[in-house]
PDB file of C-alpha atoms and ligand atoms in Angstrom:
ATOM      1  CA  MET A   1      14.199  -3.334  11.630  1.00  0.00           C
ATOM      2  CA  HIS A   2      11.496  -4.963   9.415  1.00  0.00           C
ATOM      3  CA  LEU A   3       7.927  -5.460   9.321  1.00  0.00           C
ATOM      4  CA  GLU A   4       6.043  -8.714  10.122  1.00  0.00           C
ATOM      5  CA  ARG A   5       2.708  -9.813   8.588  1.00  0.00           C
ATOM      6  CA  VAL A   6      -0.144  -9.041  10.823  1.00  0.00           C
ATOM      7  CA  ASP A   7      -1.191 -12.387  12.645  1.00  0.00           C
ATOM      8  CA  PRO A   8      -4.966 -12.299  13.115  1.00  0.00           C
ATOM      9  CA  ASP A   9      -4.637 -14.348  16.292  1.00  0.00           C
ATOM     10  CA  ASN A  10      -2.380 -11.580  17.693  1.00  0.00           C
ATOM     11  CA  LEU A  11      -4.012  -8.408  16.638  1.00  0.00           C
ATOM     12  CA  PRO A  12      -2.097  -4.889  16.694  1.00  0.00           C
ATOM     13  CA  SER A  13      -3.879  -2.735  19.369  1.00  0.00           C
ATOM     14  CA  LEU A  14      -3.126   0.216  16.836  1.00  0.00           C
ATOM     15  CA  HIS A  15      -2.787   2.484  19.602  1.00  0.00           C
ATOM     16  CA  ASP A  16      -0.511   5.720  19.338  1.00  0.00           C
ATOM     17  CA  ASP A  17       2.448   3.971  20.632  1.00  0.00           C
ATOM     18  CA  GLU A  18       2.590   1.740  17.876  1.00  0.00           C
ATOM     19  CA  ALA A  19       3.109   4.490  15.244  1.00  0.00           C
ATOM     20  CA  THR A  20       6.594   4.488  16.095  1.00  0.00           C
ATOM     21  CA  VAL A  21       9.034   1.539  16.282  1.00  0.00           C
ATOM     22  CA  THR A  22       9.923  -0.130  19.379  1.00  0.00           C
ATOM     23  CA  GLY A  23      14.013  -0.898  19.837  1.00  0.00           C
ATOM     24  CA  LYS A  24      16.988   0.515  18.291  1.00  0.00           C
ATOM     25  CA  VAL A  25      16.661   2.660  15.044  1.00  0.00           C
ATOM     26  CA  PRO A  26      19.636   3.794  12.980  1.00  0.00           C
ATOM     27  CA  GLY A  27      20.635   7.192  12.951  1.00  0.00           C
ATOM     28  CA  SER A  28      19.309   9.304  10.175  1.00  0.00           C
ATOM     29  CA  ARG A  29      22.463   9.110   8.272  1.00  0.00           C
ATOM     30  CA  LYS A  30      22.713   5.446   8.228  1.00  0.00           C
ATOM     31  CA  LEU A  31      19.017   5.050   7.556  1.00  0.00           C
ATOM     32  CA  ARG A  32      19.229   7.454   4.620  1.00  0.00           C
ATOM     33  CA  GLU A  33      21.876   5.174   3.368  1.00  0.00           C
ATOM     34  CA  ARG A  34      20.159   2.106   3.941  1.00  0.00           C
ATOM     35  CA  PHE A  35      17.067   3.277   2.262  1.00  0.00           C
ATOM     36  CA  ASP A  36      19.127   4.385  -0.852  1.00  0.00           C
ATOM     37  CA  GLU A  37      20.301   0.830  -1.401  1.00  0.00           C
ATOM     38  CA  LEU A  38      16.886  -0.578  -0.810  1.00  0.00           C
ATOM     39  CA  HIS A  39      15.829   2.135  -3.380  1.00  0.00           C
ATOM     40  CA  ASP A  40      18.768   0.629  -6.053  1.00  0.00           C
ATOM     41  CA  ARG A  41      17.959  -2.846  -5.355  1.00  0.00           C
ATOM     42  CA  LEU A  42      13.986  -2.039  -5.838  1.00  0.00           C
ATOM     43  CA  ALA A  43      14.894  -0.693  -9.244  1.00  0.00           C
ATOM     44  CA  LYS A  44      16.968  -3.538 -10.419  1.00  0.00           C
ATOM     45  CA  LEU A  45      14.167  -6.150  -9.138  1.00  0.00           C
ATOM     46  CA  GLN A  46      11.867  -4.390 -11.079  1.00  0.00           C
ATOM     47  CA  ARG A  47      13.651  -4.640 -14.355  1.00  0.00           C
ATOM     48  CA  VAL A  48      14.016  -8.308 -13.785  1.00  0.00           C
ATOM     49  CA  PHE A  49      10.364  -8.831 -12.559  1.00  0.00           C
ATOM     50  CA  TYR A  50       9.253  -6.949 -15.717  1.00  0.00           C
ATOM     51  CA  ALA A  51      11.539  -9.119 -17.968  1.00  0.00           C
ATOM     52  CA  ASP A  52      10.418 -12.278 -16.057  1.00  0.00           C
ATOM     53  CA  GLY A  53       6.919 -11.639 -16.914  1.00  0.00           C
ATOM     54  CA  ARG A  54       5.566 -14.499 -14.735  1.00  0.00           C
ATOM     55  CA  HIS A  55       3.870 -12.467 -12.093  1.00  0.00           C
ATOM     56  CA  ALA A  56       2.133  -9.250 -11.343  1.00  0.00           C
ATOM     57  CA  LEU A  57       2.374  -7.087  -8.294  1.00  0.00           C
ATOM     58  CA  LEU A  58      -0.140  -5.430  -6.249  1.00  0.00           C
ATOM     59  CA  VAL A  59       1.005  -3.073  -3.461  1.00  0.00           C
ATOM     60  CA  VAL A  60      -1.936  -1.724  -1.651  1.00  0.00           C
ATOM     61  CA  PHE A  61      -1.692   1.542   0.692  1.00  0.00           C
ATOM     62  CA  GLN A  62      -4.369   2.153   3.190  1.00  0.00           C
ATOM     63  CA  GLY A  63      -4.145   4.883   6.109  1.00  0.00           C
ATOM     64  CA  ARG A  64      -5.701   7.929   7.726  1.00  0.00           C
ATOM     65  CA  ASP A  65      -5.505  11.463   5.863  1.00  0.00           C
ATOM     66  CA  ALA A  66      -2.089  12.859   6.254  1.00  0.00           C
ATOM     67  CA  SER A  67      -0.425   9.120   7.243  1.00  0.00           C
ATOM     68  CA  GLY A  68       1.853   9.353   4.398  1.00  0.00           C
ATOM     69  CA  LYS A  69       0.414   7.466   1.651  1.00  0.00           C
ATOM     70  CA  ASP A  70       1.585   9.995  -1.043  1.00  0.00           C
ATOM     71  CA  GLY A  71       4.631  10.537   0.258  1.00  0.00           C
ATOM     72  CA  THR A  72       5.443   6.515   0.534  1.00  0.00           C
ATOM     73  CA  ILE A  73       4.239   6.095  -3.094  1.00  0.00           C
ATOM     74  CA  ARG A  74       6.734   8.870  -4.326  1.00  0.00           C
ATOM     75  CA  ASN A  75       9.629   7.695  -2.450  1.00  0.00           C
ATOM     76  CA  VAL A  76       9.406   4.168  -2.618  1.00  0.00           C
ATOM     77  CA  CYS A  77       7.462   3.444  -5.855  1.00  0.00           C
ATOM     78  CA  GLY A  78       9.991   6.115  -7.359  1.00  0.00           C
ATOM     79  CA  ALA A  79      12.426   3.365  -7.906  1.00  0.00           C
ATOM     80  CA  PHE A  80      10.299   1.635 -10.423  1.00  0.00           C
ATOM     81  CA  ASN A  81      10.576   2.479 -13.895  1.00  0.00           C
ATOM     82  CA  PRO A  82       7.374   4.214 -14.762  1.00  0.00           C
ATOM     83  CA  GLN A  83       6.591   1.791 -17.806  1.00  0.00           C
ATOM     84  CA  GLY A  84       6.092  -0.891 -15.705  1.00  0.00           C
ATOM     85  CA  CYS A  85       4.106   0.604 -12.924  1.00  0.00           C
ATOM     86  CA  ARG A  86       0.694   1.901 -12.588  1.00  0.00           C
ATOM     87  CA  VAL A  87      -0.523   3.885  -9.601  1.00  0.00           C
ATOM     88  CA  THR A  88      -4.440   4.225  -9.024  1.00  0.00           C
ATOM     89  CA  SER A  89      -5.983   6.093  -6.537  1.00  0.00           C
ATOM     90  CA  PHE A  90      -9.250   5.774  -5.145  1.00  0.00           C
ATOM     91  CA  GLY A  91     -11.558   8.558  -4.187  1.00  0.00           C
ATOM     92  CA  VAL A  92     -15.262   8.615  -3.406  1.00  0.00           C
ATOM     93  CA  PRO A  93     -16.768   6.409  -6.177  1.00  0.00           C
ATOM     94  CA  SER A  94     -18.547   8.137  -9.292  1.00  0.00           C
ATOM     95  CA  THR A  95     -22.404   7.428  -9.928  1.00  0.00           C
ATOM     96  CA  HIS A  96     -21.003   5.215 -12.782  1.00  0.00           C
ATOM     97  CA  GLU A  97     -18.674   3.493 -10.291  1.00  0.00           C
ATOM     98  CA  LEU A  98     -21.718   3.025  -7.833  1.00  0.00           C
ATOM     99  CA  ALA A  99     -23.898   1.556 -10.282  1.00  0.00           C
ATOM    100  CA  HIS A 100     -21.607  -1.347 -10.395  1.00  0.00           C
ATOM    101  CA  ASP A 101     -20.475  -3.871  -7.473  1.00  0.00           C
ATOM    102  CA  PHE A 102     -17.662  -2.353  -5.126  1.00  0.00           C
ATOM    103  CA  LEU A 103     -14.827  -4.459  -6.513  1.00  0.00           C
ATOM    104  CA  TRP A 104     -15.637  -3.595 -10.305  1.00  0.00           C
ATOM    105  CA  ARG A 105     -13.272  -0.242 -10.204  1.00  0.00           C
ATOM    106  CA  ILE A 106     -10.676  -2.220  -8.283  1.00  0.00           C
ATOM    107  CA  HIS A 107     -10.528  -5.366 -10.523  1.00  0.00           C
ATOM    108  CA  ASN A 108     -10.097  -2.891 -13.468  1.00  0.00           C
ATOM    109  CA  ALA A 109      -7.176  -1.603 -12.153  1.00  0.00           C
ATOM    110  CA  VAL A 110      -5.251  -4.888 -10.870  1.00  0.00           C
ATOM    111  CA  PRO A 111      -2.256  -5.151 -12.782  1.00  0.00           C
ATOM    112  CA  PRO A 112      -1.434  -7.668 -15.547  1.00  0.00           C
ATOM    113  CA  ARG A 113       1.485  -9.859 -15.373  1.00  0.00           C
ATOM    114  CA  ALA A 114       4.885  -8.004 -15.660  1.00  0.00           C
ATOM    115  CA  MET A 115       3.128  -5.118 -13.886  1.00  0.00           C
ATOM    116  CA  ILE A 116       3.169  -3.284 -10.448  1.00  0.00           C
ATOM    117  CA  GLY A 117       0.133  -1.835  -9.556  1.00  0.00           C
ATOM    118  CA  VAL A 118      -0.122   0.614  -6.761  1.00  0.00           C
ATOM    119  CA  PHE A 119      -3.248   1.479  -4.671  1.00  0.00           C
ATOM    120  CA  ASN A 120      -3.443   4.672  -3.012  1.00  0.00           C
ATOM    121  CA  ARG A 121      -6.482   3.515  -1.004  1.00  0.00           C
ATOM    122  CA  SER A 122      -8.499   0.658  -2.463  1.00  0.00           C
ATOM    123  CA  HIS A 123     -11.554  -1.827  -1.984  1.00  0.00           C
ATOM    124  CA  TYR A 124     -10.825  -1.832   1.865  1.00  0.00           C
ATOM    125  CA  GLU A 125     -12.301   2.075   1.643  1.00  0.00           C
ATOM    126  CA  ASP A 126     -15.602  -0.188   1.074  1.00  0.00           C
ATOM    127  CA  VAL A 127     -15.369  -1.446   4.715  1.00  0.00           C
ATOM    128  CA  LEU A 128     -13.680   1.543   6.281  1.00  0.00           C
ATOM    129  CA  ALA A 129     -15.417   4.939   5.083  1.00  0.00           C
ATOM    130  CA  VAL A 130     -18.419   3.073   4.113  1.00  0.00           C
ATOM    131  CA  ARG A 131     -18.712   1.364   7.321  1.00  0.00           C
ATOM    132  CA  VAL A 132     -17.929   4.329   9.362  1.00  0.00           C
ATOM    133  CA  HIS A 133     -20.276   7.099   7.591  1.00  0.00           C
ATOM    134  CA  GLU A 134     -22.905   4.181   7.138  1.00  0.00           C
ATOM    135  CA  LEU A 135     -23.004   4.954   3.482  1.00  0.00           C
ATOM    136  CA  VAL A 136     -24.552   1.270   2.971  1.00  0.00           C
ATOM    137  CA  PRO A 137     -26.439  -0.852   5.846  1.00  0.00           C
ATOM    138  CA  GLU A 138     -24.244  -3.068   8.185  1.00  0.00           C
ATOM    139  CA  ALA A 139     -26.010  -5.980   6.281  1.00  0.00           C
ATOM    140  CA  ILE A 140     -24.096  -5.066   3.099  1.00  0.00           C
ATOM    141  CA  TRP A 141     -20.822  -4.310   4.340  1.00  0.00           C
ATOM    142  CA  SER A 142     -20.350  -7.186   6.847  1.00  0.00           C
ATOM    143  CA  GLY A 143     -20.324  -9.395   4.024  1.00  0.00           C
ATOM    144  CA  ARG A 144     -17.530  -7.608   2.206  1.00  0.00           C
ATOM    145  CA  TYR A 145     -14.723  -9.047   4.269  1.00  0.00           C
ATOM    146  CA  GLN A 146     -15.439 -12.451   2.881  1.00  0.00           C
ATOM    147  CA  GLN A 147     -15.815 -11.039  -0.672  1.00  0.00           C
ATOM    148  CA  ILE A 148     -12.551  -9.455  -0.376  1.00  0.00           C
ATOM    149  CA  ASN A 149     -10.819 -12.226   0.730  1.00  0.00           C
ATOM    150  CA  ALA A 150     -12.489 -14.297  -2.045  1.00  0.00           C
ATOM    151  CA  PHE A 151     -11.365 -11.859  -4.608  1.00  0.00           C
ATOM    152  CA  GLU A 152      -7.770 -11.691  -3.360  1.00  0.00           C
ATOM    153  CA  ALA A 153      -7.459 -15.275  -3.494  1.00  0.00           C
ATOM    154  CA  GLY A 154      -8.715 -15.417  -6.826  1.00  0.00           C
ATOM    155  CA  LEU A 155      -6.021 -12.845  -7.766  1.00  0.00           C
ATOM    156  CA  VAL A 156      -3.338 -14.856  -6.304  1.00  0.00           C
ATOM    157  CA  ALA A 157      -4.247 -17.828  -7.881  1.00  0.00           C
ATOM    158  CA  ASN A 158      -3.837 -16.047 -11.259  1.00  0.00           C
ATOM    159  CA  ASP A 159      -0.048 -15.075 -10.072  1.00  0.00           C
ATOM    160  CA  VAL A 160      -0.913 -11.662  -8.766  1.00  0.00           C
ATOM    161  CA  ILE A 161       1.220 -11.078  -5.689  1.00  0.00           C
ATOM    162  CA  ILE A 162      -0.338  -8.718  -2.894  1.00  0.00           C
ATOM    163  CA  ARG A 163       1.054  -6.958  -0.251  1.00  0.00           C
ATOM    164  CA  LYS A 164      -1.001  -4.431   1.973  1.00  0.00           C
ATOM    165  CA  PHE A 165       0.431  -1.799   3.987  1.00  0.00           C
ATOM    166  CA  PHE A 166      -1.460   0.347   6.764  1.00  0.00           C
ATOM    167  CA  LEU A 167       0.259   3.343   7.488  1.00  0.00           C
ATOM    168  CA  HIS A 168      -0.151   3.955  11.121  1.00  0.00           C
ATOM    169  CA  VAL A 169       0.135   7.354  12.530  1.00  0.00           C
ATOM    170  CA  SER A 170      -0.614   8.609  16.094  1.00  0.00           C
ATOM    171  CA  SER A 171      -3.295  11.080  16.687  1.00  0.00           C
ATOM    172  CA  ASP A 172      -0.600  13.840  17.739  1.00  0.00           C
ATOM    173  CA  GLU A 173       1.424  13.322  14.446  1.00  0.00           C
ATOM    174  CA  GLN A 174      -1.797  13.567  12.192  1.00  0.00           C
ATOM    175  CA  ARG A 175      -2.741  16.821  14.188  1.00  0.00           C
ATOM    176  CA  GLU A 176       0.219  18.418  13.132  1.00  0.00           C
ATOM    177  CA  ARG A 177       0.469  17.075   9.800  1.00  0.00           C
ATOM    178  CA  LEU A 178      -3.205  18.475   9.349  1.00  0.00           C
ATOM    179  CA  GLN A 179      -2.161  21.826  10.922  1.00  0.00           C
ATOM    180  CA  GLU A 180       0.825  21.813   8.476  1.00  0.00           C
ATOM    181  CA  ARG A 181      -1.349  21.334   5.662  1.00  0.00           C
ATOM    182  CA  LEU A 182      -3.764  24.206   6.265  1.00  0.00           C
ATOM    183  CA  THR A 183      -1.120  26.871   6.800  1.00  0.00           C
ATOM    184  CA  ASN A 184       1.367  25.730   3.962  1.00  0.00           C
ATOM    185  CA  PRO A 185       0.302  27.209   0.593  1.00  0.00           C
ATOM    186  CA  GLU A 186       1.904  24.312  -1.189  1.00  0.00           C
ATOM    187  CA  ARG A 187      -0.235  21.796   0.867  1.00  0.00           C
ATOM    188  CA  ASN A 188      -3.037  23.489   1.593  1.00  0.00           C
ATOM    189  CA  TRP A 189      -4.983  22.019  -1.491  1.00  0.00           C
ATOM    190  CA  LYS A 190      -4.726  18.577  -0.153  1.00  0.00           C
ATOM    191  CA  PHE A 191      -7.202  19.522   2.925  1.00  0.00           C
ATOM    192  CA  ARG A 192     -10.627  18.757   2.819  1.00  0.00           C
ATOM    193  CA  ALA A 193     -13.236  19.526   5.609  1.00  0.00           C
ATOM    194  CA  GLY A 194     -14.173  15.725   5.705  1.00  0.00           C
ATOM    195  CA  ASP A 195     -10.422  15.008   7.068  1.00  0.00           C
ATOM    196  CA  LEU A 196     -11.446  16.735  10.214  1.00  0.00           C
ATOM    197  CA  ASP A 197     -14.640  14.946  10.140  1.00  0.00           C
ATOM    198  CA  ASP A 198     -12.577  11.706   9.911  1.00  0.00           C
ATOM    199  CA  ARG A 199     -10.298  12.712  12.603  1.00  0.00           C
ATOM    200  CA  ALA A 200     -13.394  13.049  15.145  1.00  0.00           C
ATOM    201  CA  ARG A 201     -14.198   9.518  14.335  1.00  0.00           C
ATOM    202  CA  TRP A 202     -10.811   7.909  15.061  1.00  0.00           C
ATOM    203  CA  ASP A 203     -11.856   5.190  17.408  1.00  0.00           C
ATOM    204  CA  GLU A 204     -14.151   4.015  14.930  1.00  0.00           C
ATOM    205  CA  TYR A 205     -11.695   3.766  12.165  1.00  0.00           C
ATOM    206  CA  THR A 206      -9.778   1.966  14.450  1.00  0.00           C
ATOM    207  CA  ASP A 207     -12.112  -0.667  15.067  1.00  0.00           C
ATOM    208  CA  ALA A 208     -12.729  -0.649  11.513  1.00  0.00           C
ATOM    209  CA  TYR A 209      -8.929  -1.043  11.148  1.00  0.00           C
ATOM    210  CA  ARG A 210      -9.012  -3.660  13.435  1.00  0.00           C
ATOM    211  CA  GLU A 211     -11.552  -5.764  11.941  1.00  0.00           C
ATOM    212  CA  ILE A 212     -10.052  -5.631   8.518  1.00  0.00           C
ATOM    213  CA  LEU A 213      -6.592  -6.921   9.783  1.00  0.00           C
ATOM    214  CA  GLY A 214      -8.203  -9.711  11.745  1.00  0.00           C
ATOM    215  CA  ARG A 215     -10.279 -10.700   8.802  1.00  0.00           C
ATOM    216  CA  CYS A 216      -8.363 -10.060   5.681  1.00  0.00           C
ATOM    217  CA  SER A 217      -4.690 -10.715   6.572  1.00  0.00           C
ATOM    218  CA  THR A 218      -4.303 -13.973   5.141  1.00  0.00           C
ATOM    219  CA  MET A 219      -1.174 -16.103   4.162  1.00  0.00           C
ATOM    220  CA  ASP A 220      -1.173 -15.370   0.597  1.00  0.00           C
ATOM    221  CA  ALA A 221      -2.686 -11.665   0.840  1.00  0.00           C
ATOM    222  CA  PRO A 222      -0.842 -10.443   4.248  1.00  0.00           C
ATOM    223  CA  TRP A 223      -1.629  -6.641   6.016  1.00  0.00           C
ATOM    224  CA  PHE A 224       1.541  -5.215   7.506  1.00  0.00           C
ATOM    225  CA  VAL A 225       1.208  -2.330   9.984  1.00  0.00           C
ATOM    226  CA  VAL A 226       3.775   0.200   9.224  1.00  0.00           C
ATOM    227  CA  PRO A 227       4.743   2.693  12.096  1.00  0.00           C
ATOM    228  CA  ALA A 228       4.295   5.739  10.275  1.00  0.00           C
ATOM    229  CA  ASP A 229       5.153   8.677  12.515  1.00  0.00           C
ATOM    230  CA  ASP A 230       8.832   8.710  11.137  1.00  0.00           C
ATOM    231  CA  LYS A 231       8.607   9.356   7.541  1.00  0.00           C
ATOM    232  CA  ARG A 232      12.254   7.918   6.916  1.00  0.00           C
ATOM    233  CA  VAL A 233      11.336   4.768   8.887  1.00  0.00           C
ATOM    234  CA  ARG A 234       8.197   4.215   7.289  1.00  0.00           C
ATOM    235  CA  ASP A 235       9.914   4.393   3.860  1.00  0.00           C
ATOM    236  CA  TYR A 236      12.629   1.985   4.812  1.00  0.00           C
ATOM    237  CA  LEU A 237      10.227  -0.291   6.293  1.00  0.00           C
ATOM    238  CA  VAL A 238       8.023  -0.556   3.117  1.00  0.00           C
ATOM    239  CA  ALA A 239      10.965  -0.632   0.686  1.00  0.00           C
ATOM    240  CA  ARG A 240      12.478  -3.613   2.795  1.00  0.00           C
ATOM    241  CA  GLU A 241       9.134  -5.456   2.683  1.00  0.00           C
ATOM    242  CA  LEU A 242       8.761  -5.092  -0.981  1.00  0.00           C
ATOM    243  CA  VAL A 243      12.759  -6.012  -1.665  1.00  0.00           C
ATOM    244  CA  ASP A 244      11.916  -9.370   0.366  1.00  0.00           C
ATOM    245  CA  THR A 245       8.955  -9.936  -1.579  1.00  0.00           C
ATOM    246  CA  LEU A 246      10.620  -9.736  -4.878  1.00  0.00           C
ATOM    247  CA  GLU A 247      13.857 -11.291  -3.982  1.00  0.00           C
ATOM    248  CA  SER A 248      11.677 -14.546  -2.647  1.00  0.00           C
ATOM    249  CA  LEU A 249      10.394 -14.793  -6.468  1.00  0.00           C
ATOM    250  CA  ASP A 250      13.206 -16.365  -7.959  1.00  0.00           C
ATOM    251  CA  LEU A 251      13.135 -14.125 -10.649  1.00  0.00           C
ATOM    252  CA  ARG A 252      14.904 -14.170 -14.116  1.00  0.00           C
ATOM    253  CA  TYR A 253      15.653 -12.882 -17.353  1.00  0.00           C
ATOM    254  CA  PRO A 254      14.100 -14.891 -19.925  1.00  0.00           C
ATOM    255  CA  GLU A 255      16.693 -16.815 -22.099  1.00  0.00           C
ATOM    256  CA  ALA A 256      18.034 -15.257 -25.374  1.00  0.00           C
ATOM    257  CA  ALA A 257      17.391 -16.908 -28.764  1.00  0.00           C
ATOM    258  CA  PRO A 258      19.767 -19.918 -28.980  1.00  0.00           C
ATOM    259  CA  ASP A 259      21.462 -18.195 -32.223  1.00  0.00           C
ATOM    260  CA  ILE A 260      21.803 -14.881 -30.628  1.00  0.00           C
ATOM    261  CA  MET A 261      25.506 -14.578 -30.885  1.00  0.00           C
ATOM    262  CA  ARG A 262      25.009 -15.222 -34.781  1.00  0.00           C
ATOM    263  CA  TYR A 263      22.900 -11.754 -34.845  1.00  0.00           C
ATOM    264  CA  ALA A 264      25.793  -9.903 -32.585  1.00  0.00           C
ATOM    265  CA  SER A 265      28.084 -10.060 -35.695  1.00  0.00           C
ATOM    266  CA  LEU A 266      25.385  -8.516 -38.101  1.00  0.00           C
ATOM    267  CA  VAL A 267      25.140  -5.400 -35.883  1.00  0.00           C
ATOM    268  CA  ASP A 268      27.009  -2.842 -37.727  1.00  0.00           C
TER     269      ASP A 268
HETATM  270  P1  AMP B   1      -7.995  11.619  -0.353  1.00  0.00           P
HETATM  271  O1  AMP B   1      -7.621   9.887  -0.446  1.00  0.00           O
HETATM  272  O2  AMP B   1      -7.488  12.380   0.540  1.00  0.00           O
HETATM  273  O3  AMP B   1      -7.920  12.118  -1.913  1.00  0.00           O
HETATM  274  O4  AMP B   1      -9.441  11.023  -0.349  1.00  0.00           O
HETATM  275  C1  AMP B   1     -10.322  10.342  -0.962  1.00  0.00           C
HETATM  276  C2  AMP B   1     -11.527  10.479  -0.017  1.00  0.00           C
HETATM  277  O5  AMP B   1     -12.525   9.147  -0.823  1.00  0.00           O
HETATM  278  C3  AMP B   1     -11.358   9.651   1.259  1.00  0.00           C
HETATM  279  O6  AMP B   1     -11.981  10.251   2.135  1.00  0.00           O
HETATM  280  C4  AMP B   1     -11.653   8.336   1.279  1.00  0.00           C
HETATM  281  O7  AMP B   1     -12.511   7.807   2.588  1.00  0.00           O
HETATM  282  C5  AMP B   1     -12.952   8.095   0.283  1.00  0.00           C
HETATM  283  N1  AMP B   1     -13.188   6.965  -0.258  1.00  0.00           N
HETATM  284  C6  AMP B   1     -12.503   6.052  -0.963  1.00  0.00           C
HETATM  285  N2  AMP B   1     -13.091   5.233  -1.361  1.00  0.00           N
HETATM  286  C7  AMP B   1     -14.264   5.137  -0.998  1.00  0.00           C
HETATM  287  C8  AMP B   1     -15.558   4.605  -1.193  1.00  0.00           C
HETATM  288  N3  AMP B   1     -15.673   3.241  -1.935  1.00  0.00           N
HETATM  289  N4  AMP B   1     -16.728   4.974  -0.479  1.00  0.00           N
HETATM  290  C9  AMP B   1     -16.845   6.262   0.093  1.00  0.00           C
HETATM  291  N5  AMP B   1     -15.612   6.835   0.272  1.00  0.00           N
HETATM  292  C10 AMP B   1     -14.485   6.530  -0.273  1.00  0.00           C
HETATM  293 MG1   MG B   2      -8.067  13.228   2.417  1.00  0.00          MG
END
């Protein structure tokens, strides 16, 4: 069970049935064990990633309200040492941010080498919420796909590894989670009236997401559609992709100074 990069020539439909995995899923105990194992591997990989210092890793999470962005970040990125990881959430831009180009606040949050940067929403909102709610004219947002690709290509050329995850929930699952959110006093603070407005525009968001997948899933900065109705499956799939990404990098601890053993005898 693993994710495939989105192939723009074979776009996912993003229908509700794609929010669950097809084929055999391990039982919940087995899945838990396998997730825990990936979690341990992620923790070890992050340590050597930091020491190696040659790359930055940028992990982008997008998804509708209640698709599980917060939960995935907590469960999967919780494996990383907080010193080596920074999570940035992008909400409605401030007046100050709006006075700049749309990528300004994004670029500012891109991780430096040795660090892992996690985006909870991202520059893709500028072709999602902005497009669906007509916050800028089409002539403006339609140019952004190309600007985003150029921006991401520039980052990749400068040692930033990019992985983008769309957490795909079905309409029924989102309804249940939003209802839960309204009735649970520990969760209802997350609810905003705008969530229902976005839910009412379900199909427009689907079109906007498909356009992103079709235009911005590149070789170097691929998109993955994560079937996210089942939270454990979701976490497992994202963790597995990040393990594979980090393992493909041939990470190494730097060589110690040649005379290091001389110092060892001096520690008293
Ligand atoms: P949440 O993730 O639930 O805290 O909500 C953040 C809200 O900010 C969502 O409704 C996003 O659509 C919205 N948002 C994020 N980025 C932008 C943007 N660039 N322009 C307009 N709305 C945005
Ligand atoms: Mg929200």
